[in-house]
Short mmCIF file of C-alpha atoms and ligand atoms in Angstrom, two decimals:
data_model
loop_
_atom_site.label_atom_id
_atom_site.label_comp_id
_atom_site.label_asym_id
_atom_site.label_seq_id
_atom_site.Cartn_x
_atom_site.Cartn_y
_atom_site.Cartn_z
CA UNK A 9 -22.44 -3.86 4.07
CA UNK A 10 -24.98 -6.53 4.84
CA UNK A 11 -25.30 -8.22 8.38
CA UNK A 12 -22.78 -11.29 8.52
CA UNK A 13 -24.40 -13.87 9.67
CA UNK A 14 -21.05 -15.98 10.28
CA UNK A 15 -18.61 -13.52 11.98
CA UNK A 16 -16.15 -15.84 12.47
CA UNK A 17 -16.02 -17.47 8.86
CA UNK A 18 -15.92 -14.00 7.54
CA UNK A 19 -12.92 -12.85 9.51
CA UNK A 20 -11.07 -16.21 8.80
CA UNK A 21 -11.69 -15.95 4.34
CA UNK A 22 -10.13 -12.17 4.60
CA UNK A 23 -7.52 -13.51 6.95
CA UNK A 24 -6.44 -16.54 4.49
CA UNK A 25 -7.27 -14.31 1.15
CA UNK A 26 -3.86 -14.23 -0.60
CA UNK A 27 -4.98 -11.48 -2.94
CA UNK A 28 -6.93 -8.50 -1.14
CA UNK A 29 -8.55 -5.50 -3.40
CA UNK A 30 -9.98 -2.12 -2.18
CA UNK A 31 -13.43 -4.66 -2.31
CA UNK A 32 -12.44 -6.78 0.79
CA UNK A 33 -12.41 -3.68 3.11
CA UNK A 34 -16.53 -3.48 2.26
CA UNK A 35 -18.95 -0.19 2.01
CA UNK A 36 -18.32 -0.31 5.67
CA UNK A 37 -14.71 -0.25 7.17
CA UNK A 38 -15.53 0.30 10.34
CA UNK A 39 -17.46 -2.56 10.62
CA UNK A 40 -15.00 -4.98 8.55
CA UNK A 41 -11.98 -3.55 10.70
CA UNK A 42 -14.39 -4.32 13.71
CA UNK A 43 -15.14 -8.21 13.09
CA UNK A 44 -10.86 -8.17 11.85
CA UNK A 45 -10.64 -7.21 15.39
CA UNK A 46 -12.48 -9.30 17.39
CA UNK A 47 -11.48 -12.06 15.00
CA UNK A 48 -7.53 -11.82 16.29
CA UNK A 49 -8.71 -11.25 19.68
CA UNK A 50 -10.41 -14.07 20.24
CA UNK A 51 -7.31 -15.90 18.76
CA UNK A 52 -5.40 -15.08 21.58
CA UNK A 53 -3.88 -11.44 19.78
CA UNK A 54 -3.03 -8.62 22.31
CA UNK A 55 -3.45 -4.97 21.34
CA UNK A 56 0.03 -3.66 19.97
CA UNK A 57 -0.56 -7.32 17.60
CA UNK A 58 -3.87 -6.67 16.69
CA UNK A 59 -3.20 -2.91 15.33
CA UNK A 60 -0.68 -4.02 13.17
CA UNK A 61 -2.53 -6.33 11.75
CA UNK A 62 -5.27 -4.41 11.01
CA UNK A 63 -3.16 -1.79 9.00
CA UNK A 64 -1.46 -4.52 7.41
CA UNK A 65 -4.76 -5.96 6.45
CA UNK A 66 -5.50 -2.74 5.22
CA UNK A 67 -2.05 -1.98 3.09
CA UNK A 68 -2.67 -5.09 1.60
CA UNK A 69 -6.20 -4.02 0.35
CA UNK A 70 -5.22 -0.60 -0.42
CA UNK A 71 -1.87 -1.43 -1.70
CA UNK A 72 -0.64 2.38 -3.84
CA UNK A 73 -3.77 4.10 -2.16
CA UNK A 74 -2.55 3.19 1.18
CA UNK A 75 -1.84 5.91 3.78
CA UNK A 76 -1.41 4.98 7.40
CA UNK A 77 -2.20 7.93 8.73
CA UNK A 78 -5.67 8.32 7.35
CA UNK A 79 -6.70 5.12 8.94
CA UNK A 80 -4.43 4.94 12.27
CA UNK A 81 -7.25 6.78 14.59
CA UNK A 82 -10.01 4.38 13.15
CA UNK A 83 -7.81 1.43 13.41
CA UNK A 84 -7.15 2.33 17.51
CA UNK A 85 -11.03 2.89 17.74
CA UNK A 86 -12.26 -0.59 16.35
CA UNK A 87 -8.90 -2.10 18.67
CA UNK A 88 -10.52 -0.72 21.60
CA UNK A 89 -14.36 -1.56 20.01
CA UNK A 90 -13.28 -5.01 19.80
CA UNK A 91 -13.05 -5.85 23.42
CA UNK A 92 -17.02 -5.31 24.00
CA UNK A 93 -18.44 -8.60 21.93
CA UNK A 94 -17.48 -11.64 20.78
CA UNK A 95 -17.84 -12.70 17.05
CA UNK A 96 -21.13 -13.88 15.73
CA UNK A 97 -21.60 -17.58 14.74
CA UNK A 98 -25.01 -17.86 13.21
CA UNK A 99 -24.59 -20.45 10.07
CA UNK A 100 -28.25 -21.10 9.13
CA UNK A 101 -31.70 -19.52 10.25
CA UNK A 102 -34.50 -21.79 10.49
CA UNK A 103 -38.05 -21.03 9.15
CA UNK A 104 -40.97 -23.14 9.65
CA UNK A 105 -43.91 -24.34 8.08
CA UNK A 106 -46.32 -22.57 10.58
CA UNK A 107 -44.18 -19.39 10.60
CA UNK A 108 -44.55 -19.20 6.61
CA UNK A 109 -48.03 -20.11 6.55
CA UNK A 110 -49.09 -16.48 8.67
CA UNK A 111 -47.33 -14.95 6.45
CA UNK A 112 -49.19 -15.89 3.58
CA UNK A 113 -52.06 -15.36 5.06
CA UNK A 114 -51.50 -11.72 4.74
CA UNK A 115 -52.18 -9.94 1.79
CA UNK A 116 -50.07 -8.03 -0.54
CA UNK A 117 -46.48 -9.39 -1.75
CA UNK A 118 -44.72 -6.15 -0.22
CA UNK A 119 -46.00 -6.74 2.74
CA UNK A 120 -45.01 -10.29 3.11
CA UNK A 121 -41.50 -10.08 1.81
CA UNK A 122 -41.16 -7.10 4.69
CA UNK A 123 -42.41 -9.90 6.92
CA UNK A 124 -40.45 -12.62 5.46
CA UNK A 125 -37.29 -10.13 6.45
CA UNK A 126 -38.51 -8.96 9.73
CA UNK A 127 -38.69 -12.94 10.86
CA UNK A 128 -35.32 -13.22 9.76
CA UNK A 129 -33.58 -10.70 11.24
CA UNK A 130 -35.75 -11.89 14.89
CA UNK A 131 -34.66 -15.07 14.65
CA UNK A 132 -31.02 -14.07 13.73
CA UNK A 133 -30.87 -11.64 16.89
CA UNK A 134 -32.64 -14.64 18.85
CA UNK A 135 -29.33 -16.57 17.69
CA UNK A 136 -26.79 -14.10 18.47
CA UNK A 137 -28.63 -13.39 22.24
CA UNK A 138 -30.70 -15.74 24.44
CA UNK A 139 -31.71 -12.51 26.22
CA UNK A 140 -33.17 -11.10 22.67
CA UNK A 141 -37.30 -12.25 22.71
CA UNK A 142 -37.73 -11.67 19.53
CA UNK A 143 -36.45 -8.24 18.09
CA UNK A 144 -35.20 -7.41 15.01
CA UNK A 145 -33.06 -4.36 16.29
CA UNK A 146 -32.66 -3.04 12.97
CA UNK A 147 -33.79 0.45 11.98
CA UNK A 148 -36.95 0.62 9.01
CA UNK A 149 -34.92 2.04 6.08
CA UNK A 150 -32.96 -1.33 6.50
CA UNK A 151 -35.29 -3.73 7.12
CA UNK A 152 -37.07 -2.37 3.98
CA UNK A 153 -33.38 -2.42 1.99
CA UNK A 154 -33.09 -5.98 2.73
CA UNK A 155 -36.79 -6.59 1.95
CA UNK A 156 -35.87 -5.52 -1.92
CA UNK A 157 -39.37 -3.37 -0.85
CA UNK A 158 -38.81 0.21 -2.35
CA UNK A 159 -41.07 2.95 -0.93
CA UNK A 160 -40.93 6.38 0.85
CA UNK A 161 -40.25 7.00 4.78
CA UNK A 162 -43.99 7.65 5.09
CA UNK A 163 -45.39 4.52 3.26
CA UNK A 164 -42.86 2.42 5.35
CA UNK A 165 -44.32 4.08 8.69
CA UNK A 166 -48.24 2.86 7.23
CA UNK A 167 -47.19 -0.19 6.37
CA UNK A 168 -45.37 -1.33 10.03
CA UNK A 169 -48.38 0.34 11.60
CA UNK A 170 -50.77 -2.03 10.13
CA UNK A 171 -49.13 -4.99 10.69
CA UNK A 172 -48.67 -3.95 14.14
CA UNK A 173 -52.57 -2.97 13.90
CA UNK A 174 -52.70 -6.42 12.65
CA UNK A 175 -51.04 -7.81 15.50
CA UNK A 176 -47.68 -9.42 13.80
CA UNK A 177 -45.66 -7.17 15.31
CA UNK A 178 -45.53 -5.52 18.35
CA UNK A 179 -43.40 -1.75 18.71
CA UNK A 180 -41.18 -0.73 21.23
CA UNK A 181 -42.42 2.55 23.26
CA UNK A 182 -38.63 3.64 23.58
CA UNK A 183 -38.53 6.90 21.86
CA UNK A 184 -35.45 7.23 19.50
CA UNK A 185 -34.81 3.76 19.42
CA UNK A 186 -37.12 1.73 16.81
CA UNK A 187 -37.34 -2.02 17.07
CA UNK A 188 -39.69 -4.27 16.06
CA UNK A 189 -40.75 -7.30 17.82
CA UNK A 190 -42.18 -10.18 15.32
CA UNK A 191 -45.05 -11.94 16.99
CA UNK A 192 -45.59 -14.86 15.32
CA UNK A 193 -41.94 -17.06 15.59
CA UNK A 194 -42.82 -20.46 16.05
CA UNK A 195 -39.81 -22.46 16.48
CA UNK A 196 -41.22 -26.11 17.05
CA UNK A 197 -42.94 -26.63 14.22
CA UNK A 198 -41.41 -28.25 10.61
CA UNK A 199 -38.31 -26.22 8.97
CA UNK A 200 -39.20 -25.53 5.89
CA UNK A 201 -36.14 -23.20 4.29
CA UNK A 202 -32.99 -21.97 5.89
CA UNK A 203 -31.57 -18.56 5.51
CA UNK A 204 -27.35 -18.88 5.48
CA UNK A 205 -27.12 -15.01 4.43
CA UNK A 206 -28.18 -11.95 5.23
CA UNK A 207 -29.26 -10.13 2.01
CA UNK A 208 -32.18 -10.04 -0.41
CA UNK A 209 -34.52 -11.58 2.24
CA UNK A 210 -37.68 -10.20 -0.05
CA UNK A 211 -36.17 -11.91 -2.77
CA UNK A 212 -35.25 -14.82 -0.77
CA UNK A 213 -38.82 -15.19 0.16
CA UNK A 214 -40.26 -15.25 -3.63
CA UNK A 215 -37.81 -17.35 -4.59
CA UNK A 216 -38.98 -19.66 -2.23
CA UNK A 217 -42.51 -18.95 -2.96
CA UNK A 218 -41.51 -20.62 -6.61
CA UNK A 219 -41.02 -17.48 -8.91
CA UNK A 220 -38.74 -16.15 -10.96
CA UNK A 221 -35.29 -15.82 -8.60
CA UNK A 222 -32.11 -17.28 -8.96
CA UNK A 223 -28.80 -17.23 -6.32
CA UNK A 224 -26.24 -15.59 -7.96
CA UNK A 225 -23.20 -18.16 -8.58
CA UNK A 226 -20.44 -15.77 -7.68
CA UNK A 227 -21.99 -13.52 -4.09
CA UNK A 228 -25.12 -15.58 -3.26
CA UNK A 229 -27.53 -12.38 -4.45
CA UNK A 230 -30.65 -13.22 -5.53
CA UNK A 231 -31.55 -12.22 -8.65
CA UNK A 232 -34.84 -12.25 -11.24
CA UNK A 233 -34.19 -14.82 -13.85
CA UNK A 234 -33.50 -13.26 -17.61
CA UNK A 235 -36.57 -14.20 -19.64
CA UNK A 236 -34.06 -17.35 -21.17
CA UNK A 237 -33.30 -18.95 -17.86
CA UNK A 238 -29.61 -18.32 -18.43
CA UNK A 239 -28.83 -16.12 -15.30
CA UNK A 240 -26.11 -17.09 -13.16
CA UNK A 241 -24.82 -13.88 -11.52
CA UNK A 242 -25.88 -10.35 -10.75
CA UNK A 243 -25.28 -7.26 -12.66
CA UNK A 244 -22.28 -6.71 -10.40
CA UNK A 245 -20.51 -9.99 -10.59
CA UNK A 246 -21.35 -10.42 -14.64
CA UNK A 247 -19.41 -7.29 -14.70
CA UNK A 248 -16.88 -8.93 -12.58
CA UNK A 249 -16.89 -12.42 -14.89
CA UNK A 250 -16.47 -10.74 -17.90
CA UNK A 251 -13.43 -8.87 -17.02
CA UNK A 252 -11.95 -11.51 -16.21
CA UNK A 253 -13.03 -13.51 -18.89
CA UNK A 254 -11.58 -10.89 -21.51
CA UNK A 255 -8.62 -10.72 -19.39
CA UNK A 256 -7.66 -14.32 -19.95
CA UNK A 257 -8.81 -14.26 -23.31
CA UNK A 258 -6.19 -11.59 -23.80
CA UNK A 259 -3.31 -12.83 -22.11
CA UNK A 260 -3.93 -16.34 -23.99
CA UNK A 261 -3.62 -14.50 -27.38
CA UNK A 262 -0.25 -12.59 -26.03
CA UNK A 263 1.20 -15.99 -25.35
CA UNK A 264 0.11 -17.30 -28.77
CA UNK A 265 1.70 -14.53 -30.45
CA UNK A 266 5.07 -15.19 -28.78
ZN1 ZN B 318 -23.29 -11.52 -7.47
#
């Protein structure tokens, strides 16, 4: 599950979704049960209320599959999670002109796009927490996931060393605990592209560098363009289309033959 940027709107679309599927509870449940949480707490739910509506939420997702008692002991955990933080509100992260322009400065398309995601993530934690300086917080495998940058453990390790080398980033010297503190935020100058989700940020960043990319229609994933311009969606949500399409197509023949 990506980061949501929007806690809030995320917890209120599953809330008002009339029909759930086993896709609404996310790669994640922990998390999604978490934000489900939080959400009816800071709508005034107490405890006993929010439980059972987290294993509703869950029924309703699950439907057949549905067993309380595998979910019951994470359901109490995220109830008691839920009381540490309030829900995220982040609609749109801002880049600017000057913040772009160092990183095209650097060289090499991998390692901008890991930039590109790095400044992202900052600024979103800059958002979230007045306290944050700068940090991105998030451990290398993701920052590289969301960077659509493939590569081994090792070549990630080079890579953050030389832009630290570089000085665009600067490492924390807590042992256990990487973070990565982007050096070059620079929030008064021109906005030149807002982020409103957190996925594909490499992508994100060619797009907006003017090649190939397109926003899916149907999750917001950016995607390469076909070679005839026609692509709306990713490979999961064409999937998803034509299903549906063939399903209607289907059910309008039934009624014709009746
Ligand atoms: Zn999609």
């Amino acid at each position: 599950m990506n980061l949501v940027m929007n806690e809030y709107k995320y917890a209120e679309n599953l809330v008002n979704k009339e029909n759930l599927s086993i896709e609404d509870i996310g790669t994640k449940p922990s998390r999604t049960l978490n934000i489900l949480a939080r959400y009816y707490r800071e709508i005034g739910k107490d405890d006993d209320t929010i439980k059972r509506l987290l294993l509703d939420f869950l029924q309703r997702c699950l439907q057949d599959n549905y067993k309380e008692s595998r979910w019951i002991d994470s359901v109490f955990r995220q109830v008691k999670y839920s009381r540490k933080y309030g829900l995220k509100r982040v609609d749109g992260i801002h880049i600017t002109k000057s913040e772009i322009d160092t990183i095209q400065l650097v060289k090499g398309k991998r390692k901008q796009k890991v930039l590109f995601t790095l400044l992202v993530i900052a600024k979103y934690y800059n958002a979230v927490s007045e306290s944050n300086n700068n940090w991105a917080n998030t451990d290398c495998r993701k920052v590289f996931s969301l960077a659509n940058v493939q590569m081994t453990t090792q070549d990630q390790g080079l890579m953050i060393n030389e832009l630290y080398r570089n000085d665009l980033i600067n490492l924390s010297r807590n042992v256990g605990k990487p973070n990565i503190q982007v050096n070059f935020i620079d929030d008064k100058a021109d906005v030149v592209l807002t982020i409103t989700q957190l996925k594909d940020l490499g992508n994100e960043y060619l797009l907006y560098c003017g090649e190939n990319y397109v926003h899916c229609e149907r999750c917001g994933a950016v995607v390469r363009k076909s070679r005839n311009g026609k692509t709306r969606y990713c490979k999961n949500c064409s999937e998803v289309v034509n299903k549906e399409k063939t399903r209607e197509r289907m059910s309008r023949i039934r009624k014709q033959n009746v």
